[in-house]
Short mmCIF file of C-alpha atoms in Angstrom, two decimals:
data_model
loop_
_atom_site.label_atom_id
_atom_site.label_comp_id
_atom_site.label_asym_id
_atom_site.label_seq_id
_atom_site.Cartn_x
_atom_site.Cartn_y
_atom_site.Cartn_z
CA MET A 1 -33.93 55.31 70.51
CA LYS A 2 -35.47 55.55 67.05
CA VAL A 3 -38.35 53.38 65.88
CA LEU A 4 -40.03 52.78 62.53
CA VAL A 5 -43.74 51.95 62.26
CA VAL A 6 -44.92 50.42 58.97
CA GLY A 7 -48.45 51.30 57.86
CA SER A 8 -50.80 54.19 57.18
CA GLY A 9 -54.03 53.74 59.13
CA GLY A 10 -55.61 54.61 62.46
CA ARG A 11 -53.95 51.61 64.08
CA GLU A 12 -50.51 52.87 63.02
CA HIS A 13 -51.30 56.39 64.25
CA ALA A 14 -52.16 54.92 67.67
CA ILE A 15 -48.95 52.87 67.68
CA CYS A 16 -46.85 55.92 66.73
CA TRP A 17 -48.61 57.98 69.40
CA LYS A 18 -47.85 55.36 72.06
CA PHE A 19 -44.19 55.18 71.06
CA ALA A 20 -43.95 58.99 71.10
CA GLU A 21 -45.16 58.99 74.73
CA SER A 22 -42.03 57.10 75.83
CA SER A 23 -39.15 59.04 77.32
CA LYS A 24 -36.83 56.51 75.68
CA ILE A 25 -37.85 57.50 72.16
CA GLU A 26 -35.85 60.15 70.34
CA LYS A 27 -37.77 59.90 67.08
CA VAL A 28 -40.63 57.94 65.51
CA TYR A 29 -40.74 57.34 61.75
CA CYS A 30 -43.74 56.01 59.85
CA VAL A 31 -43.96 54.66 56.30
CA PRO A 32 -45.96 55.64 54.42
CA GLY A 33 -47.99 57.31 57.18
CA ASN A 34 -50.93 59.68 56.67
CA GLY A 35 -52.00 63.29 57.17
CA GLY A 36 -52.40 62.98 60.95
CA ILE A 37 -49.50 60.69 61.79
CA SER A 38 -47.14 63.56 60.90
CA GLN A 39 -48.17 65.16 64.22
CA VAL A 40 -46.28 62.48 66.18
CA ALA A 41 -43.91 60.93 63.62
CA GLU A 42 -41.93 61.74 60.50
CA ASN A 43 -43.55 60.19 57.45
CA ALA A 44 -41.52 58.76 54.57
CA ASP A 45 -43.06 57.99 51.20
CA ILE A 46 -42.05 54.34 50.91
CA SER A 47 -44.44 51.52 50.09
CA ALA A 48 -45.05 49.05 52.93
CA ASP A 49 -44.13 46.16 50.60
CA ASP A 50 -40.86 47.64 49.26
CA PHE A 51 -38.67 45.75 51.69
CA ASN A 52 -35.38 46.78 50.14
CA LYS A 53 -36.15 50.50 50.41
CA LEU A 54 -37.53 50.04 53.93
CA ALA A 55 -34.40 48.23 55.09
CA ASP A 56 -32.18 50.87 53.47
CA PHE A 57 -34.20 53.57 55.26
CA VAL A 58 -33.73 51.80 58.61
CA LYS A 59 -29.97 51.55 58.04
CA ALA A 60 -29.62 55.15 56.85
CA ASN A 61 -31.50 56.55 59.85
CA ASP A 62 -29.95 54.31 62.54
CA ILE A 63 -33.37 53.01 63.55
CA ASP A 64 -33.26 50.63 66.52
CA PHE A 65 -36.25 48.48 65.64
CA THR A 66 -39.29 48.31 63.34
CA PHE A 67 -42.92 47.59 64.25
CA VAL A 68 -45.32 46.41 61.53
CA GLY A 69 -48.99 47.40 61.62
CA PRO A 70 -50.79 45.85 58.60
CA GLU A 71 -51.06 42.22 57.54
CA VAL A 72 -49.88 42.36 53.92
CA PRO A 73 -46.15 43.02 54.53
CA LEU A 74 -46.20 40.28 57.18
CA SER A 75 -47.70 37.79 54.75
CA LEU A 76 -45.07 38.75 52.17
CA GLY A 77 -42.18 38.11 54.57
CA ILE A 78 -40.94 41.50 55.77
CA VAL A 79 -39.67 39.94 59.00
CA ASP A 80 -37.63 37.29 57.18
CA TYR A 81 -36.14 39.97 54.88
CA PHE A 82 -35.24 42.30 57.75
CA LYS A 83 -33.61 39.49 59.70
CA GLU A 84 -31.48 38.60 56.68
CA ARG A 85 -30.31 42.21 56.72
CA GLY A 86 -29.54 42.01 60.45
CA LEU A 87 -32.37 44.37 61.46
CA ARG A 88 -34.53 44.11 64.58
CA ILE A 89 -38.27 43.89 63.94
CA VAL A 90 -41.21 43.25 66.27
CA SER A 91 -43.52 41.05 64.21
CA PRO A 92 -43.99 37.38 63.22
CA SER A 93 -42.24 35.66 60.31
CA LYS A 94 -43.96 34.82 57.02
CA ALA A 95 -44.50 31.22 58.15
CA ALA A 96 -46.04 32.34 61.46
CA ALA A 97 -48.20 34.94 59.70
CA ARG A 98 -49.96 32.11 57.84
CA LEU A 99 -52.16 31.90 60.94
CA GLU A 100 -53.79 34.99 59.44
CA SER A 101 -52.96 34.86 55.75
CA SER A 102 -54.52 31.40 55.24
CA LYS A 103 -57.85 30.57 56.87
CA ILE A 104 -57.36 26.92 55.90
CA TYR A 105 -53.92 26.71 57.55
CA SER A 106 -55.36 28.44 60.61
CA LYS A 107 -58.20 25.90 60.88
CA GLU A 108 -55.79 22.98 60.47
CA PHE A 109 -53.60 24.48 63.22
CA MET A 110 -56.59 24.78 65.56
CA TYR A 111 -57.72 21.23 64.91
CA LYS A 112 -54.19 19.91 65.43
CA TYR A 113 -53.74 21.62 68.81
CA GLY A 114 -57.25 21.13 70.18
CA ILE A 115 -58.29 24.78 69.99
CA PRO A 116 -62.10 25.15 69.96
CA THR A 117 -63.48 26.49 66.67
CA ALA A 118 -66.48 26.00 64.39
CA GLN A 119 -66.64 22.92 62.13
CA TYR A 120 -65.65 23.58 58.52
CA ASN A 121 -64.95 22.20 55.05
CA SER A 122 -62.39 23.68 52.66
CA PHE A 123 -62.64 23.86 48.87
CA SER A 124 -60.26 24.66 46.02
CA ASN A 125 -62.84 24.65 43.21
CA ALA A 126 -66.33 26.08 42.89
CA ASP A 127 -68.03 22.89 41.65
CA ASN A 128 -67.19 20.94 44.79
CA ALA A 129 -68.25 23.83 47.03
CA LEU A 130 -71.56 24.17 45.21
CA LYS A 131 -72.21 20.40 45.39
CA PHE A 132 -71.61 20.58 49.15
CA LEU A 133 -74.08 23.45 49.49
CA ALA A 134 -76.70 21.60 47.40
CA ASN A 135 -77.27 19.42 50.47
CA TRP A 136 -77.36 22.36 52.90
CA GLU A 137 -80.69 23.21 54.55
CA ALA A 138 -82.41 26.00 52.62
CA ASN A 139 -82.74 28.41 55.54
CA LYS A 140 -79.90 27.32 57.79
CA LYS A 141 -77.25 30.02 58.32
CA VAL A 142 -73.72 29.29 57.17
CA VAL A 143 -70.45 31.22 56.85
CA VAL A 144 -68.34 31.41 53.69
CA LYS A 145 -64.76 32.64 54.14
CA ALA A 146 -62.03 33.46 51.66
CA ASP A 147 -58.82 31.59 52.48
CA GLY A 148 -56.56 34.57 51.75
CA LEU A 149 -56.28 38.14 52.97
CA ALA A 150 -59.25 40.30 51.99
CA ALA A 151 -58.87 43.49 54.07
CA GLY A 152 -61.59 42.47 56.52
CA LYS A 153 -64.11 41.80 53.74
CA GLY A 154 -63.57 38.06 53.20
CA VAL A 155 -66.29 36.73 55.52
CA TYR A 156 -69.85 36.30 54.26
CA ILE A 157 -72.50 35.42 56.86
CA CYS A 158 -75.16 33.77 54.74
CA SER A 159 -78.85 33.31 55.58
CA GLY A 160 -79.06 29.92 53.88
CA ARG A 161 -78.25 27.79 50.85
CA GLU A 162 -79.12 30.37 48.18
CA ASP A 163 -77.18 33.17 49.84
CA ALA A 164 -74.17 30.90 50.40
CA THR A 165 -74.26 29.71 46.77
CA SER A 166 -74.10 33.35 45.67
CA ALA A 167 -71.16 33.99 48.00
CA VAL A 168 -69.23 31.02 46.61
CA LYS A 169 -69.81 32.16 43.03
CA GLN A 170 -68.74 35.72 43.86
CA MET A 171 -65.52 34.55 45.47
CA MET A 172 -64.50 31.61 43.29
CA GLU A 173 -65.98 32.43 39.87
CA GLU A 174 -66.41 36.20 39.73
CA LYS A 175 -63.20 36.78 41.76
CA VAL A 176 -64.66 39.76 43.64
CA LEU A 177 -61.90 39.31 46.25
CA GLY A 178 -59.17 38.56 43.72
CA GLU A 179 -56.76 35.75 44.59
CA ALA A 180 -57.93 35.79 48.21
CA GLY A 181 -61.02 33.81 47.17
CA THR A 182 -59.26 31.14 45.11
CA ASN A 183 -59.71 28.73 48.03
CA ILE A 184 -62.53 29.02 50.54
CA ILE A 185 -63.94 27.66 53.76
CA ILE A 186 -67.60 26.86 54.39
CA GLU A 187 -68.11 26.94 58.12
CA GLU A 188 -70.93 26.30 60.57
CA TYR A 189 -72.57 29.48 61.84
CA VAL A 190 -72.16 30.16 65.55
CA ASP A 191 -74.53 32.71 67.05
CA GLY A 192 -73.09 34.51 70.04
CA PRO A 193 -71.31 37.63 71.28
CA GLU A 194 -67.78 38.30 70.04
CA LEU A 195 -64.63 39.48 71.79
CA SER A 196 -61.18 40.50 70.62
CA TYR A 197 -58.20 39.36 72.67
CA LEU A 198 -54.90 41.03 71.80
CA VAL A 199 -51.84 39.26 73.18
CA PHE A 200 -48.20 40.32 73.44
CA THR A 201 -45.90 37.34 72.87
CA ASP A 202 -42.24 36.60 72.27
CA GLY A 203 -43.12 33.13 70.99
CA GLU A 204 -42.78 31.53 74.41
CA ALA A 205 -44.23 33.83 77.06
CA TYR A 206 -47.38 35.88 76.54
CA SER A 207 -49.39 38.65 78.18
CA ALA A 208 -53.03 39.31 77.28
CA MET A 209 -54.38 42.85 76.95
CA PRO A 210 -57.84 43.91 78.17
CA ALA A 211 -60.47 42.30 75.94
CA SER A 212 -62.33 44.59 73.55
CA GLN A 213 -65.39 44.41 71.31
CA ASP A 214 -65.39 45.53 67.68
CA HIS A 215 -68.43 46.62 65.63
CA LYS A 216 -68.07 45.19 62.12
CA ARG A 217 -71.34 46.14 60.43
CA VAL A 218 -71.50 49.55 58.81
CA ASN A 219 -74.82 50.67 60.34
CA ASP A 220 -76.40 50.89 63.79
CA ASN A 221 -77.85 47.74 65.36
CA ASP A 222 -75.37 45.65 63.35
CA LYS A 223 -77.10 46.23 60.03
CA GLY A 224 -75.54 46.48 56.59
CA PRO A 225 -72.37 44.94 55.13
CA ASN A 226 -69.25 44.00 57.04
CA THR A 227 -66.45 46.56 57.22
CA GLY A 228 -62.92 46.71 58.57
CA GLY A 229 -64.51 47.92 61.84
CA MET A 230 -66.70 50.91 62.75
CA GLY A 231 -65.67 51.25 66.39
CA ALA A 232 -64.55 49.42 69.50
CA TYR A 233 -64.46 49.68 73.26
CA ALA A 234 -62.38 48.21 76.08
CA PRO A 235 -62.41 46.55 78.47
CA ALA A 236 -65.58 44.71 77.46
CA PRO A 237 -67.81 43.87 80.48
CA LEU A 238 -68.51 40.47 78.89
CA ALA A 239 -64.87 39.56 79.53
CA THR A 240 -65.21 38.55 83.18
CA GLU A 241 -62.30 37.10 85.15
CA GLU A 242 -63.90 33.68 84.75
CA LEU A 243 -64.18 34.01 80.96
CA ASN A 244 -60.68 35.45 80.62
CA LYS A 245 -59.29 32.43 82.47
CA LYS A 246 -61.26 30.06 80.24
CA VAL A 247 -59.97 31.81 77.09
CA GLU A 248 -56.42 31.67 78.42
CA ASP A 249 -56.61 27.99 79.40
CA THR A 250 -58.50 26.62 76.38
CA ILE A 251 -57.20 28.92 73.64
CA ILE A 252 -54.30 31.34 74.21
CA ARG A 253 -52.00 28.91 75.99
CA LYS A 254 -52.70 26.22 73.37
CA VAL A 255 -51.93 28.66 70.53
CA ILE A 256 -48.58 29.58 72.09
CA ASP A 257 -47.80 25.89 72.70
CA GLY A 258 -48.63 25.22 69.02
CA ILE A 259 -46.40 28.06 67.89
CA LYS A 260 -43.54 26.56 69.90
CA ALA A 261 -44.23 23.03 68.65
CA GLU A 262 -44.27 24.23 65.02
CA LYS A 263 -41.03 26.19 65.67
CA LEU A 264 -42.63 29.37 64.33
CA ASP A 265 -40.72 32.62 64.78
CA TYR A 266 -43.39 34.72 66.46
CA LYS A 267 -42.44 38.00 68.14
CA GLY A 268 -45.15 40.63 68.36
CA VAL A 269 -48.90 40.78 68.81
CA LEU A 270 -51.40 37.96 68.33
CA TYR A 271 -55.05 38.85 67.81
CA VAL A 272 -57.55 36.16 68.81
CA GLY A 273 -61.10 36.78 67.61
CA ILE A 274 -63.53 34.94 69.90
CA ILE A 275 -67.21 34.06 69.58
CA MET A 276 -69.20 32.56 72.43
CA ASN A 277 -70.87 29.25 71.58
CA GLY A 278 -73.09 29.10 74.64
CA SER A 279 -70.65 29.28 77.54
CA SER A 280 -67.71 28.04 75.43
CA PRO A 281 -65.34 30.47 73.69
CA TYR A 282 -64.58 29.50 70.07
CA VAL A 283 -61.91 31.03 67.84
CA LEU A 284 -63.29 32.91 64.84
CA GLU A 285 -59.94 33.99 63.45
CA PHE A 286 -56.35 34.90 64.20
CA ASN A 287 -54.62 38.10 63.15
CA CYS A 288 -50.86 38.24 63.45
CA ARG A 289 -50.76 41.91 64.45
CA PHE A 290 -52.75 44.56 66.28
CA GLY A 291 -56.43 44.74 65.27
CA ASP A 292 -58.02 47.84 63.81
CA PRO A 293 -59.90 49.60 65.46
CA GLU A 294 -59.34 47.56 68.65
CA THR A 295 -55.81 48.97 68.96
CA GLN A 296 -57.12 52.53 69.09
CA ALA A 297 -59.34 51.55 72.04
CA VAL A 298 -56.81 49.37 73.90
CA LEU A 299 -53.50 51.28 73.68
CA PRO A 300 -54.80 54.31 75.64
CA LEU A 301 -55.27 51.91 78.57
CA LEU A 302 -51.61 50.78 78.57
CA ASP A 303 -49.70 52.01 81.63
CA THR A 304 -46.34 50.34 80.89
CA ASP A 305 -43.78 51.89 78.55
CA PHE A 306 -44.49 50.42 75.10
CA VAL A 307 -40.77 50.46 74.31
CA ASP A 308 -40.06 48.22 77.32
CA ILE A 309 -42.61 45.72 76.02
CA CYS A 310 -41.11 45.70 72.52
CA GLU A 311 -37.58 45.24 73.87
CA ALA A 312 -38.75 42.37 76.09
CA ILE A 313 -40.35 40.72 73.06
CA LEU A 314 -37.21 41.16 70.94
CA ASP A 315 -35.00 39.77 73.72
CA LYS A 316 -37.41 36.91 74.53
CA ASN A 317 -37.71 38.32 78.04
CA LEU A 318 -41.44 38.97 78.19
CA ALA A 319 -41.88 36.50 81.07
CA ASN A 320 -39.92 38.87 83.32
CA LEU A 321 -41.86 42.04 82.50
CA LYS A 322 -44.99 43.02 84.43
CA ILE A 323 -47.39 44.90 82.14
CA ASN A 324 -49.82 47.29 83.83
CA TRP A 325 -53.14 48.66 82.57
CA LYS A 326 -55.11 51.72 83.67
CA LYS A 327 -58.41 51.00 85.42
CA ILE A 328 -60.47 53.05 82.98
CA PHE A 329 -62.70 52.54 79.93
CA SER A 330 -62.02 53.52 76.34
CA VAL A 331 -64.41 54.02 73.42
CA CYS A 332 -63.37 54.46 69.77
CA VAL A 333 -65.79 55.68 67.07
CA VAL A 334 -64.80 55.45 63.40
CA LEU A 335 -65.82 58.30 61.09
CA ALA A 336 -66.15 56.93 57.56
CA SER A 337 -66.73 58.25 54.07
CA GLY A 338 -70.30 58.07 52.78
CA GLY A 339 -70.74 54.86 50.77
CA TYR A 340 -68.05 52.88 52.64
CA PRO A 341 -67.42 49.91 52.47
CA ARG A 342 -68.54 50.14 48.86
CA SER A 343 -67.70 53.03 46.52
CA PHE A 344 -67.07 56.45 48.05
CA LYS A 345 -65.62 59.83 47.09
CA LYS A 346 -62.40 61.31 48.48
CA GLY A 347 -60.79 64.72 48.81
CA PHE A 348 -63.25 66.44 51.17
CA GLU A 349 -61.81 68.89 53.71
CA ILE A 350 -62.14 67.79 57.34
CA LYS A 351 -63.22 70.59 59.68
CA GLY A 352 -63.36 70.83 63.47
CA LEU A 353 -60.28 68.83 64.45
CA GLU A 354 -58.97 71.80 66.42
CA ASN A 355 -62.08 71.65 68.65
CA ILE A 356 -61.05 68.38 70.30
CA ARG A 357 -58.79 69.53 73.10
CA ASP A 358 -59.61 67.58 76.26
CA LYS A 359 -56.75 65.52 77.68
CA ASP A 360 -58.83 62.32 77.79
CA SER A 361 -59.57 62.26 74.05
CA MET A 362 -57.49 61.41 71.01
CA VAL A 363 -57.93 61.65 67.25
CA PHE A 364 -56.22 58.90 65.25
CA HIS A 365 -56.15 59.48 61.50
CA ALA A 366 -56.82 56.62 59.08
CA GLY A 367 -57.86 57.70 55.57
CA THR A 368 -56.53 61.27 55.53
CA LYS A 369 -53.85 63.24 53.76
CA LEU A 370 -52.39 66.73 54.01
CA GLU A 371 -53.17 68.73 50.87
CA ASN A 372 -52.36 72.41 50.45
CA GLY A 373 -52.22 72.87 54.20
CA LYS A 374 -55.59 71.19 54.78
CA ILE A 375 -56.48 67.71 56.06
CA VAL A 376 -58.72 65.96 53.52
CA THR A 377 -60.35 62.54 53.28
CA SER A 378 -58.43 59.89 51.35
CA GLY A 379 -59.99 56.57 52.37
CA GLY A 380 -63.06 54.68 53.54
CA ARG A 381 -62.38 54.84 57.26
CA VAL A 382 -61.24 58.42 57.78
CA LEU A 383 -60.80 59.15 61.49
CA ASN A 384 -60.91 57.38 64.85
CA ILE A 385 -62.19 59.47 67.75
CA VAL A 386 -61.25 57.96 71.13
CA SER A 387 -62.19 59.00 74.65
CA VAL A 388 -61.37 57.47 78.03
CA ALA A 389 -63.17 57.82 81.37
CA SER A 390 -63.58 56.09 84.71
CA ASP A 391 -66.85 54.47 83.56
CA ILE A 392 -68.15 53.31 80.20
CA LYS A 393 -71.11 55.73 80.03
CA SER A 394 -68.89 58.77 80.57
CA ALA A 395 -66.50 57.53 77.88
CA ILE A 396 -69.43 57.11 75.45
CA ASP A 397 -70.83 60.57 76.22
CA LYS A 398 -67.42 62.19 75.83
CA VAL A 399 -66.54 60.48 72.55
CA TYR A 400 -69.83 61.38 70.89
CA LEU A 401 -69.54 65.00 72.04
CA ASN A 402 -66.19 65.07 70.23
CA VAL A 403 -67.62 63.30 67.18
CA SER A 404 -70.24 66.04 66.86
CA MET A 405 -67.47 68.60 66.39
CA ILE A 406 -66.07 66.96 63.23
CA LYS A 407 -67.50 67.74 59.81
CA PHE A 408 -66.78 66.58 56.26
CA GLU A 409 -68.99 65.88 53.28
CA GLY A 410 -70.68 62.48 53.42
CA ILE A 411 -69.54 61.72 56.99
CA HIS A 412 -70.95 58.45 58.31
CA TYR A 413 -70.57 56.83 61.71
CA ARG A 414 -72.42 54.47 64.01
CA LYS A 415 -74.24 56.06 66.91
CA ASP A 416 -74.37 52.92 69.06
CA ILE A 417 -70.71 52.09 69.69
CA ALA A 418 -70.34 50.50 73.15
CA GLY A 419 -74.10 50.73 73.69
CA ARG A 420 -74.22 46.98 74.24
CA ALA A 421 -72.02 47.46 77.31
CA LEU A 422 -74.77 49.61 78.84
CA ASN A 423 -77.88 47.67 77.83
CA GLY A 424 -76.50 44.27 78.75
CA LYS A 425 -76.83 42.91 75.23
CA GLN A 426 -73.39 41.69 74.23
CA ASN A 427 -74.12 40.66 70.64
#
């Protein structure tokens, strides 16, 4: 079989790597790919939103199915376009992807189907939002969210009225997030530990993956601005059997029932971001694809052929497939460019990659490219270093030993990834 993966980040490298492990796969293609993905797949220089060229590429290379990594092509309707061309694709339709591409639609969906989430108000103009905030307590925390896609940077956790007022003006008047901030949500702040639940679904049946925890803030101890994610680990000790059952009963099953009731074409991966409000799990957000960097931590735990899962999803046969997971722990540390998530320089040579050789560790490239025979930095999040072990402490020790071997100018990474799993503090 031949498979195409759409995307260019660490998530897509992990997906390509997992496909390449399968004995059923003859060849993996990736568009546009990056400097490291070429180790496990053939890259093609096609934009992820050029659906016509992508479909032509699939036809010309006799590719059996396509798997989409990032959110933007989903929100633009790549699935609908491919289906019109008679091509098999493991991802949700444009209508289904609104669960991610519109925070307002997502909230309305949750309210309609009784899915627990924080209270909110939505606004389409700045004046109304600012009038609402004028009555907000001066020092009461509040969350301001852009309605549209903002590459993981559309959520502002505000310390009070003044901070929230600034966030609204930045989004709606200064357009710092572009069109994504045209409409916004102002949401009650919930203070609790977070979990990421990734779920395989064919739109009817579903199978949850081991829960993981992401680290969004750029600096240790959850300081600094939000990022696309600085690291993750799985399975998270916070996700006990009791909590997993509660999440399944009160959230996941209701989401799938809602998808069926709305007649949404959903075949792929659903990401459910959870925050604990006391003992009750609340939904923070949905993503309609694999999370990043959660994917890099979770996929190494998968013990079932990834191709079998994708075929079961395409054939709406997921209910009849047993998916197995290795009883080990995984830790992923993101190596970023200095200055990320704000301005940063690119083009620095990455040294030491050849030093990571142990069979229980992986390097997934994100913001890299191959230039004159050398791997150089080309993005904010540059590399994902992942290690697995039988216990979480050994996985942490191993991953940071590998991290110490990598060098490039301005390198920045958190030194406390998965530390909360050891010290008992889950938030």
